Amino acid sequence: MAMANNKTQCFACNKEKITYSCEGCLKRFCLMHLTEHQQMLNEELNHIINDYDQFKQTINEQKENLYNHSLIKQINQWEINSIEKIQQKAQECRELLINSSQRFIKDIEMEFNDLSEQIKQIYNENEFNEINLNYLKNQLIEITQKLNNSSNISIQQDSQSFINEISIISSKISKFNKWKQNAITVAGRNGPGQELNQLNRPERIFIDKNKSIFIADTRNNRIVEWKYNAKEGQIIAGRNGQGNGMDQLNYPTDMIVDQHNHSIIIADCRNRRVIQWLNQYQEILIENIHCHGLTMDKHGFLYASDYKKNEVRRWKMGEYNNQEIVVAGGNGQGNQLNQLNSPTFIFVDEYQSIYVSDRQNHHVMKWRKDAKEGIIVAGGNGQGGNLNQLSYPQGLIVDHLGQIYVADYGNNRVMRWCEGKEEGEVVVGGNDYKNQSNQLNSPMGLSFDDEGNLYVADCLNHRIEKFEIIL
């Protein structure tokens, strides 16, 4: 009986041999050429590794040489040119002022010399009466007033800058980013309730790199996580109902998710505390605080807003009793630039400037590091629905261009403001307060994912909405 022929053609040598398939290219090789093929793949992998190493070296070189960026030279040159313009203009104004003042003083001096001559003449002739004396006194009063009033010179400042403005435009996050106006519901969608596929007045959201959504499910007194495309969430803090026990929450309004150590810091609002959950172990970080908003900067400082004391305080992680300072407000309730009125959500930028949703004042304030008062960067024209107004602002994000995104709670919209501008623009919402895909009902928390999609905690619709970015 003849032996079965189990040989096939080798792709490399084209001979009939016992061959083996490569799972990558799906070609068949004899044993010798399969080994050679694998060697070639190893060499290619080494080339790729070398390319990756070179790219990593390039990144490190650019990180170390940020101040040598070619655009930095353009900025430096703009600075030099602008300073030269300012100095030149200032010198021109100084010279004009000095010349004008010299002429003015010379005229006064000539008048004075004429009067002096008249006095000498009267004195030498020794012939004068009350009329002469009154005349001399009045003339002296007149020229004294002229001298005291200086002249009709004044300074006029033109509101239009004579210096060319400069700004940085990034192609990654453009000032003109837009989002689809019809949202996708990514969490909730089943009305208010406490089932795992429901939410009840969600206030704060955070999107991680895997597009999982962490939600402060406020009226359900819990923090839940909805995995990407999940039909329901899972409770990660507060699974034991409303209460003040260490394993309970009462109206959580904000949170900070640390994905490195799997901890969550929670503004446990009605328990008047900030509490950290770490692998189901709880620790109270701050007590006796009516905290609504939380944030943390890159230096590890924790910031918390107190809507009763109308202030924002800062703590160094692990040193809360020693490092607590007021960084915004703290001067009682009011609408002055050194005051706040029911601050809620907060945001800190890389320069440790604090942005505050000053809810009852219907504006957003920015407090620079160590500032004694803030500036209004969004709203500031009373409560209303015009483009220069806000109504009970809530959720707050500031991008690296300084653009401020704010959940305009009372107007059922999300707005974008640029610092220094007198009005903002509607990004999404603003179409009444019902539950259609282009509508919001009292929006609260905001978040972006890595692709620039915008997520909104649509509070009174009890859902989380995703507005996809238009590329």
Short mmCIF file of C-alpha atoms in Angstrom, two decimals:
data_model
loop_
_atom_site.label_atom_id
_atom_site.label_comp_id
_atom_site.label_asym_id
_atom_site.label_seq_id
_atom_site.Cartn_x
_atom_site.Cartn_y
_atom_site.Cartn_z
CA MET A 1 0.00 0.00 0.00
CA ALA A 2 1.49 3.38 -1.05
CA MET A 3 2.26 5.99 1.63
CA ALA A 4 -0.06 9.01 1.59
CA ASN A 5 1.46 12.14 0.09
CA ASN A 6 1.31 14.88 2.78
CA LYS A 7 3.76 17.21 1.10
CA THR A 8 2.96 20.65 -0.26
CA GLN A 9 4.96 23.32 -2.01
CA CYS A 10 7.24 25.52 0.17
CA PHE A 11 6.70 29.22 -0.53
CA ALA A 12 10.46 29.93 -0.29
CA CYS A 13 12.08 27.08 -2.25
CA ASN A 14 9.07 26.02 -4.35
CA LYS A 15 9.79 22.34 -3.58
CA GLU A 16 7.34 19.67 -2.48
CA LYS A 17 8.09 19.14 1.20
CA ILE A 18 6.36 18.78 4.53
CA THR A 19 5.36 22.37 5.21
CA TYR A 20 4.08 24.47 8.10
CA SER A 21 1.76 27.47 7.98
CA CYS A 22 2.75 30.92 9.27
CA GLU A 23 -0.19 32.28 11.25
CA GLY A 24 0.69 35.84 10.25
CA CYS A 25 1.08 35.73 6.46
CA LEU A 26 -0.76 32.36 6.06
CA LYS A 27 1.99 31.07 3.72
CA ARG A 28 3.49 27.58 4.02
CA PHE A 29 7.20 26.92 4.53
CA CYS A 30 9.38 23.86 4.93
CA LEU A 31 11.06 23.53 8.32
CA MET A 32 14.34 25.12 7.19
CA HIS A 33 12.69 28.10 5.52
CA LEU A 34 10.14 28.49 8.33
CA THR A 35 13.12 29.04 10.64
CA GLU A 36 14.55 31.60 8.22
CA HIS A 37 11.14 33.27 7.96
CA GLN A 38 10.94 33.50 11.75
CA GLN A 39 14.45 34.98 11.83
CA MET A 40 13.39 37.66 9.36
CA LEU A 41 10.41 38.46 11.55
CA ASN A 42 12.69 38.77 14.57
CA GLU A 43 14.95 41.17 12.68
CA GLU A 44 11.94 43.24 11.63
CA LEU A 45 10.76 43.33 15.25
CA ASN A 46 14.20 44.56 16.32
CA HIS A 47 14.01 47.32 13.69
CA ILE A 48 10.60 48.34 15.03
CA ILE A 49 11.94 48.35 18.59
CA ASN A 50 14.84 50.56 17.48
CA ASP A 51 12.40 52.94 15.78
CA TYR A 52 10.33 53.09 18.98
CA ASP A 53 13.47 53.77 21.03
CA GLN A 54 14.48 56.56 18.67
CA PHE A 55 11.00 58.06 18.88
CA LYS A 56 11.11 57.89 22.68
CA GLN A 57 14.49 59.67 22.58
CA THR A 58 12.98 62.33 20.31
CA ILE A 59 10.10 62.87 22.79
CA ASN A 60 12.56 63.19 25.69
CA GLU A 61 14.69 65.67 23.72
CA GLN A 62 11.63 67.79 22.93
CA LYS A 63 10.49 67.68 26.57
CA GLU A 64 13.93 68.92 27.66
CA ASN A 65 14.04 71.63 25.00
CA LEU A 66 10.55 73.14 25.18
CA TYR A 67 12.00 76.65 25.43
CA ASN A 68 13.93 76.07 22.21
CA HIS A 69 10.73 75.50 20.24
CA SER A 70 10.85 77.44 16.96
CA LEU A 71 7.59 79.23 17.82
CA ILE A 72 9.11 80.43 21.12
CA LYS A 73 11.52 82.52 19.03
CA GLN A 74 8.56 84.10 17.23
CA ILE A 75 6.89 84.86 20.57
CA ASN A 76 10.14 86.37 21.91
CA GLN A 77 10.47 88.52 18.80
CA TRP A 78 6.84 89.66 19.16
CA GLU A 79 7.62 90.61 22.76
CA ILE A 80 10.70 92.62 21.73
CA ASN A 81 8.84 94.40 18.92
CA SER A 82 5.87 95.19 21.19
CA ILE A 83 8.12 96.53 23.96
CA GLU A 84 9.95 98.69 21.43
CA LYS A 85 6.63 100.10 20.20
CA ILE A 86 5.52 100.82 23.75
CA GLN A 87 8.83 102.44 24.67
CA GLN A 88 8.83 104.53 21.50
CA LYS A 89 5.24 105.68 22.05
CA ALA A 90 5.92 106.45 25.71
CA GLN A 91 9.01 108.50 24.83
CA GLU A 92 7.06 110.47 22.22
CA CYS A 93 4.36 111.25 24.80
CA ARG A 94 6.97 112.27 27.39
CA GLU A 95 8.63 114.67 24.96
CA LEU A 96 5.29 116.19 23.95
CA LEU A 97 4.30 116.63 27.59
CA ILE A 98 7.64 118.21 28.55
CA ASN A 99 7.64 120.60 25.58
CA SER A 100 4.03 121.63 26.20
CA SER A 101 4.68 122.10 29.92
CA GLN A 102 7.78 124.18 29.22
CA ARG A 103 5.80 126.52 26.92
CA PHE A 104 3.03 126.80 29.49
CA ILE A 105 5.40 127.64 32.36
CA LYS A 106 7.24 130.14 30.16
CA ASP A 107 3.96 131.96 29.43
CA ILE A 108 3.09 132.06 33.14
CA GLU A 109 6.59 133.29 33.94
CA MET A 110 6.28 136.15 31.40
CA GLU A 111 2.96 137.23 32.95
CA PHE A 112 4.55 137.14 36.38
CA ASN A 113 7.53 139.20 35.25
CA ASP A 114 5.20 141.87 33.81
CA LEU A 115 3.38 142.11 37.16
CA SER A 116 6.68 142.28 39.01
CA GLU A 117 7.76 145.23 36.88
CA GLN A 118 4.47 146.99 37.65
CA ILE A 119 5.00 146.44 41.39
CA LYS A 120 8.53 147.84 41.17
CA GLN A 121 7.31 150.90 39.29
CA ILE A 122 4.54 151.59 41.83
CA TYR A 123 6.95 151.09 44.69
CA ASN A 124 9.61 153.40 43.21
CA GLU A 125 7.13 156.15 42.32
CA ASN A 126 5.40 155.76 45.68
CA GLU A 127 2.06 156.60 44.12
CA PHE A 128 -0.66 154.04 44.60
CA ASN A 129 -4.05 153.52 46.21
CA GLU A 130 -6.53 150.66 46.97
CA ILE A 131 -7.42 150.28 43.30
CA ASN A 132 -3.79 149.58 42.40
CA LEU A 133 -3.38 147.08 45.26
CA ASN A 134 -6.60 145.20 44.44
CA TYR A 135 -5.53 144.94 40.81
CA LEU A 136 -2.14 143.46 41.78
CA LYS A 137 -3.73 141.01 44.20
CA ASN A 138 -6.31 139.84 41.65
CA GLN A 139 -3.66 139.40 38.96
CA LEU A 140 -1.53 137.28 41.30
CA ILE A 141 -4.55 135.13 42.20
CA GLU A 142 -5.35 134.65 38.52
CA ILE A 143 -1.88 133.49 37.47
CA THR A 144 -1.63 131.30 40.61
CA GLN A 145 -4.84 129.54 39.56
CA LYS A 146 -3.46 129.10 36.05
CA LEU A 147 -0.29 127.50 37.44
CA ASN A 148 -2.19 125.25 39.86
CA ASN A 149 -4.51 124.07 37.10
CA SER A 150 -1.42 123.24 35.05
CA SER A 151 -2.89 123.30 31.57
CA ASN A 152 -5.47 121.71 29.38
CA ILE A 153 -3.16 118.75 28.79
CA SER A 154 -4.57 115.26 29.53
CA ILE A 155 -3.95 111.63 28.54
CA GLN A 156 -6.28 109.80 26.22
CA GLN A 157 -6.02 106.01 25.95
CA ASP A 158 -7.39 104.36 22.84
CA SER A 159 -9.29 101.12 23.55
CA GLN A 160 -8.03 99.76 20.22
CA SER A 161 -4.58 98.27 20.76
CA PHE A 162 -1.78 99.57 18.54
CA ILE A 163 0.19 96.37 19.28
CA ASN A 164 -0.48 93.33 17.12
CA GLU A 165 -2.24 90.67 19.21
CA ILE A 166 -0.68 87.21 19.49
CA SER A 167 -2.34 83.86 20.26
CA ILE A 168 -1.63 80.16 20.01
CA ILE A 169 -3.79 78.07 17.67
CA SER A 170 -3.73 74.29 18.21
CA SER A 171 -5.03 71.96 15.54
CA LYS A 172 -5.89 69.33 18.16
CA ILE A 173 -8.40 71.45 20.06
CA SER A 174 -9.61 74.21 17.79
CA LYS A 175 -11.49 77.26 18.96
CA PHE A 176 -14.11 76.22 16.46
CA ASN A 177 -14.75 72.65 17.62
CA LYS A 178 -18.37 71.69 17.13
CA TRP A 179 -20.46 68.75 18.28
CA LYS A 180 -23.44 66.94 16.81
CA GLN A 181 -26.58 68.47 18.27
CA ASN A 182 -28.36 65.13 18.72
CA ALA A 183 -26.84 63.20 21.59
CA ILE A 184 -26.48 59.49 22.30
CA THR A 185 -27.68 58.37 25.73
CA VAL A 186 -24.82 56.33 27.23
CA ALA A 187 -26.09 55.82 30.79
CA GLY A 188 -29.54 55.95 32.36
CA ARG A 189 -32.23 56.20 29.71
CA ASN A 190 -34.76 54.33 31.88
CA GLY A 191 -36.23 57.15 33.95
CA PRO A 192 -35.48 57.98 37.59
CA GLY A 193 -34.92 54.98 39.86
CA GLN A 194 -32.39 52.97 41.80
CA GLU A 195 -32.07 49.91 39.58
CA LEU A 196 -28.65 49.33 38.03
CA ASN A 197 -29.95 50.50 34.64
CA GLN A 198 -31.29 53.73 36.14
CA LEU A 199 -30.00 57.00 37.57
CA ASN A 200 -31.60 59.61 39.81
CA ARG A 201 -30.38 63.17 39.31
CA PRO A 202 -26.76 62.51 38.30
CA GLU A 203 -24.55 65.51 38.97
CA ARG A 204 -20.88 64.74 38.27
CA ILE A 205 -19.24 62.55 35.61
CA PHE A 206 -15.73 61.41 34.76
CA ILE A 207 -14.67 59.55 31.61
CA ASP A 208 -11.56 57.33 31.81
CA LYS A 209 -9.29 56.22 28.96
CA ASN A 210 -11.44 53.15 28.34
CA LYS A 211 -14.53 55.37 27.99
CA SER A 212 -15.98 54.01 31.23
CA ILE A 213 -18.23 56.60 32.86
CA PHE A 214 -18.03 57.28 36.59
CA ILE A 215 -21.19 58.99 37.84
CA ALA A 216 -22.13 60.73 41.08
CA ASP A 217 -25.67 59.30 41.19
CA THR A 218 -26.72 61.94 43.68
CA ARG A 219 -30.29 61.06 44.70
CA ASN A 220 -29.40 57.35 44.79
CA ASN A 221 -26.57 58.18 47.23
CA ARG A 222 -23.98 56.22 45.31
CA ILE A 223 -21.11 56.34 42.82
CA VAL A 224 -21.62 54.05 39.83
CA GLU A 225 -19.43 53.00 36.91
CA TRP A 226 -20.85 52.28 33.47
CA LYS A 227 -18.46 50.39 31.23
CA TYR A 228 -18.29 51.34 27.56
CA ASN A 229 -21.54 50.36 25.81
CA ALA A 230 -22.90 48.77 29.03
CA LYS A 231 -26.64 48.49 29.55
CA GLU A 232 -26.32 49.04 33.29
CA GLY A 233 -23.83 50.31 35.85
CA GLN A 234 -22.12 48.80 38.85
CA ILE A 235 -21.96 50.41 42.28
CA ILE A 236 -18.44 51.21 43.41
CA ALA A 237 -19.23 53.37 46.46
CA GLY A 238 -22.34 53.76 48.61
CA ARG A 239 -24.01 50.41 48.04
CA ASN A 240 -25.56 50.44 51.52
CA GLY A 241 -28.13 53.18 51.03
CA GLN A 242 -28.44 56.68 52.40
CA GLY A 243 -26.76 57.31 55.75
CA ASN A 244 -23.71 58.63 57.58
CA GLY A 245 -21.90 55.35 58.15
CA MET A 246 -18.41 54.93 56.76
CA ASP A 247 -19.80 52.68 54.03
CA GLN A 248 -22.68 55.03 53.19
CA LEU A 249 -23.19 58.29 51.32
CA ASN A 250 -25.73 61.08 51.57
CA TYR A 251 -26.22 63.18 48.43
CA PRO A 252 -22.76 62.88 46.79
CA THR A 253 -22.26 65.79 44.40
CA ASP A 254 -18.71 65.47 43.08
CA MET A 255 -15.77 63.08 42.96
CA ILE A 256 -12.15 62.70 41.92
CA VAL A 257 -11.26 59.35 40.34
CA ASP A 258 -7.63 58.24 40.73
CA GLN A 259 -7.14 55.39 38.30
CA HIS A 260 -3.59 54.68 39.45
CA ASN A 261 -4.52 53.53 42.96
CA HIS A 262 -8.22 52.84 42.21
CA SER A 263 -9.41 55.37 44.79
CA ILE A 264 -12.28 57.82 44.67
CA ILE A 265 -12.49 61.04 46.69
CA ILE A 266 -16.14 62.01 47.15
CA ALA A 267 -17.91 65.24 48.12
CA ASP A 268 -20.37 63.58 50.55
CA CYS A 269 -22.45 66.73 50.63
CA ARG A 270 -25.17 66.19 53.23
CA ASN A 271 -22.84 64.28 55.54
CA ARG A 272 -20.69 67.44 55.50
CA ARG A 273 -17.50 65.57 54.72
CA VAL A 274 -15.03 64.63 52.01
CA ILE A 275 -14.39 60.89 52.10
CA GLN A 276 -11.97 58.65 50.23
CA TRP A 277 -12.85 55.13 49.12
CA LEU A 278 -9.81 52.94 48.48
CA ASN A 279 -10.49 49.26 47.70
CA GLN A 280 -13.67 49.37 49.80
CA TYR A 281 -11.76 50.96 52.70
CA GLN A 282 -13.07 54.39 53.70
CA GLU A 283 -11.24 57.35 55.24
CA ILE A 284 -12.67 60.78 56.07
CA LEU A 285 -10.32 63.42 54.67
CA ILE A 286 -12.20 66.62 55.58
CA GLU A 287 -14.98 67.08 58.14
CA ASN A 288 -17.53 69.84 58.83
CA ILE A 289 -17.61 71.17 55.29
CA HIS A 290 -20.63 71.85 53.07
CA CYS A 291 -18.71 70.65 50.06
CA HIS A 292 -20.26 70.65 46.59
CA GLY A 293 -17.24 70.69 44.26
CA LEU A 294 -13.86 68.95 44.29
CA THR A 295 -10.75 69.07 42.13
CA MET A 296 -7.04 68.31 42.38
CA ASP A 297 -4.03 69.92 40.70
CA LYS A 298 -0.89 68.29 39.31
CA HIS A 299 1.01 69.03 42.53
CA GLY A 300 -1.36 66.91 44.63
CA PHE A 301 -3.28 69.77 46.22
CA LEU A 302 -6.95 69.05 46.90
CA TYR A 303 -9.49 71.86 46.41
CA ALA A 304 -13.03 71.90 47.83
CA SER A 305 -15.84 74.46 47.53
CA ASP A 306 -17.94 75.23 50.61
CA TYR A 307 -21.29 76.65 49.50
CA LYS A 308 -22.25 77.71 53.06
CA LYS A 309 -19.01 79.55 53.87
CA ASN A 310 -18.84 80.85 50.28
CA GLU A 311 -15.22 79.91 49.78
CA VAL A 312 -12.84 77.46 48.14
CA ARG A 313 -10.11 75.94 50.26
CA ARG A 314 -6.95 74.03 49.39
CA TRP A 315 -5.28 71.14 51.21
CA LYS A 316 -2.04 69.27 50.62
CA MET A 317 -2.84 65.57 50.37
CA GLY A 318 -1.83 63.89 53.63
CA GLU A 319 -1.37 67.22 55.42
CA TYR A 320 -4.93 68.55 55.69
CA ASN A 321 -4.55 69.95 59.21
CA ASN A 322 -1.40 71.91 58.35
CA GLN A 323 -1.84 73.18 54.80
CA GLU A 324 -5.45 74.41 54.67
CA ILE A 325 -5.78 77.86 53.05
CA VAL A 326 -8.55 79.87 51.39
CA VAL A 327 -7.85 80.32 47.67
CA ALA A 328 -11.14 81.95 46.57
CA GLY A 329 -13.85 83.86 48.45
CA GLY A 330 -13.79 83.70 52.22
CA ASN A 331 -15.14 87.23 52.64
CA GLY A 332 -18.77 86.40 53.29
CA GLN A 333 -21.66 86.04 50.90
CA GLY A 334 -21.87 88.73 48.23
CA ASN A 335 -21.23 89.76 44.65
CA GLN A 336 -18.02 91.77 45.08
CA LEU A 337 -14.87 90.54 43.35
CA ASN A 338 -13.50 89.17 46.64
CA GLN A 339 -16.73 87.29 47.44
CA LEU A 340 -18.73 84.26 46.31
CA ASN A 341 -22.39 83.28 46.62
CA SER A 342 -23.01 79.50 46.82
CA PRO A 343 -19.98 78.21 44.86
CA THR A 344 -20.53 74.76 43.35
CA PHE A 345 -18.25 73.20 40.73
CA ILE A 346 -14.57 74.17 40.54
CA PHE A 347 -11.67 73.67 38.13
CA VAL A 348 -7.91 74.26 38.58
CA ASP A 349 -5.55 74.86 35.67
CA GLU A 350 -1.83 74.10 35.39
CA TYR A 351 -0.96 77.50 36.88
CA GLN A 352 -3.11 76.81 39.98
CA SER A 353 -5.71 79.37 38.94
CA ILE A 354 -9.11 78.43 40.33
CA TYR A 355 -12.30 78.69 38.26
CA VAL A 356 -15.52 78.73 40.29
CA SER A 357 -19.16 78.35 39.25
CA ASP A 358 -20.55 81.14 41.42
CA ARG A 359 -24.10 79.82 41.24
CA GLN A 360 -26.23 82.49 42.93
CA ASN A 361 -24.26 85.30 41.27
CA HIS A 362 -24.90 83.68 37.86
CA HIS A 363 -21.31 83.90 36.69
CA VAL A 364 -17.99 82.03 36.60
CA MET A 365 -15.00 83.55 38.38
CA LYS A 366 -11.27 83.01 37.98
CA TRP A 367 -8.94 83.45 40.93
CA ARG A 368 -5.25 83.44 40.04
CA LYS A 369 -2.83 81.82 42.46
CA ASP A 370 -2.49 83.91 45.66
CA ALA A 371 -4.98 86.53 44.36
CA LYS A 372 -7.04 88.47 46.90
CA GLU A 373 -9.96 88.79 44.48
CA GLY A 374 -11.18 87.16 41.30
CA ILE A 375 -12.29 88.27 37.86
CA ILE A 376 -15.51 87.37 36.06
CA VAL A 377 -14.75 85.23 33.00
CA ALA A 378 -18.28 84.07 32.04
CA GLY A 379 -21.66 85.69 32.67
CA GLY A 380 -21.61 88.71 34.92
CA ASN A 381 -24.65 90.46 33.48
CA GLY A 382 -27.27 89.15 35.86
CA GLN A 383 -29.45 86.07 35.49
CA GLY A 384 -30.83 85.53 32.01
CA GLY A 385 -30.74 83.60 28.77
CA ASN A 386 -28.85 86.02 26.52
CA LEU A 387 -25.41 85.13 25.20
CA ASN A 388 -23.79 87.42 27.78
CA GLN A 389 -25.68 85.82 30.68
CA LEU A 390 -25.87 82.61 32.69
CA SER A 391 -28.49 81.13 34.99
CA TYR A 392 -27.23 79.09 37.97
CA PRO A 393 -23.99 77.85 36.32
CA GLN A 394 -22.82 74.37 37.35
CA GLY A 395 -20.38 71.97 35.64
CA LEU A 396 -17.11 73.56 34.57
CA ILE A 397 -14.14 72.63 32.33
CA VAL A 398 -11.32 74.86 31.02
CA ASP A 399 -9.23 73.58 28.10
CA HIS A 400 -5.55 74.34 27.44
CA LEU A 401 -6.50 77.35 25.30
CA GLY A 402 -8.33 78.92 28.23
CA GLN A 403 -11.78 78.26 26.73
CA ILE A 404 -14.36 77.84 29.49
CA TYR A 405 -17.13 75.26 29.09
CA VAL A 406 -19.96 75.72 31.57
CA ALA A 407 -23.22 73.86 32.17
CA ASP A 408 -25.79 76.67 32.09
CA TYR A 409 -28.22 74.88 34.40
CA GLY A 410 -31.14 77.33 34.29
CA ASN A 411 -30.96 77.76 30.51
CA ASN A 412 -30.66 74.02 29.73
CA ARG A 413 -27.55 74.45 27.60
CA VAL A 414 -23.77 74.12 27.60
CA MET A 415 -21.84 77.29 26.73
CA ARG A 416 -18.28 78.10 25.72
CA TRP A 417 -16.68 81.38 26.82
CA CYS A 418 -13.27 82.82 26.02
CA GLU A 419 -11.71 84.91 28.79
CA GLY A 420 -12.02 88.60 28.00
CA LYS A 421 -15.00 88.19 25.69
CA GLU A 422 -18.29 89.85 26.59
CA GLU A 423 -20.47 86.91 25.55
CA GLY A 424 -20.28 83.18 25.00
CA GLU A 425 -21.70 80.75 22.47
CA VAL A 426 -24.08 77.83 22.84
CA VAL A 427 -22.28 74.51 22.29
CA VAL A 428 -25.17 72.05 22.79
CA GLY A 429 -28.70 72.22 24.16
CA GLY A 430 -30.70 75.40 24.54
CA ASN A 431 -33.76 73.85 22.87
CA ASP A 432 -36.22 73.90 25.77
CA TYR A 433 -36.01 71.47 28.68
CA LYS A 434 -37.62 68.24 27.50
CA ASN A 435 -35.99 64.86 26.84
CA GLN A 436 -35.39 64.78 23.10
CA SER A 437 -31.87 63.97 21.88
CA ASN A 438 -31.14 67.66 21.17
CA GLN A 439 -32.49 68.83 24.53
CA LEU A 440 -31.17 69.04 28.08
CA ASN A 441 -33.02 69.45 31.35
CA SER A 442 -30.92 71.17 34.03
CA PRO A 443 -27.42 70.01 32.95
CA MET A 444 -24.82 69.57 35.69
CA GLY A 445 -21.47 67.80 35.21
CA LEU A 446 -19.36 67.98 32.03
CA SER A 447 -16.53 65.81 30.75
CA PHE A 448 -14.54 65.16 27.57
CA ASP A 449 -13.10 61.84 26.44
CA ASP A 450 -9.73 61.49 24.70
CA GLU A 451 -11.36 61.99 21.29
CA GLY A 452 -12.99 65.28 22.25
CA ASN A 453 -16.56 63.95 22.56
CA LEU A 454 -18.59 65.94 25.10
CA TYR A 455 -20.49 64.18 27.91
CA VAL A 456 -23.22 65.94 29.92
CA ALA A 457 -24.93 64.86 33.14
CA ASP A 458 -28.50 65.61 32.06
CA CYS A 459 -29.68 65.86 35.65
CA LEU A 460 -33.48 66.06 35.53
CA ASN A 461 -33.65 63.71 32.54
CA HIS A 462 -31.74 61.21 34.73
CA ARG A 463 -29.29 60.27 31.99
CA ILE A 464 -25.79 60.86 30.66
CA GLU A 465 -25.64 62.29 27.13
CA LYS A 466 -22.74 61.97 24.70
CA PHE A 467 -22.39 64.63 22.00
CA GLU A 468 -20.00 63.40 19.31
CA ILE A 469 -17.39 65.81 18.01
CA ILE A 470 -17.62 66.81 14.35
CA LEU A 471 -14.22 66.16 12.78
#
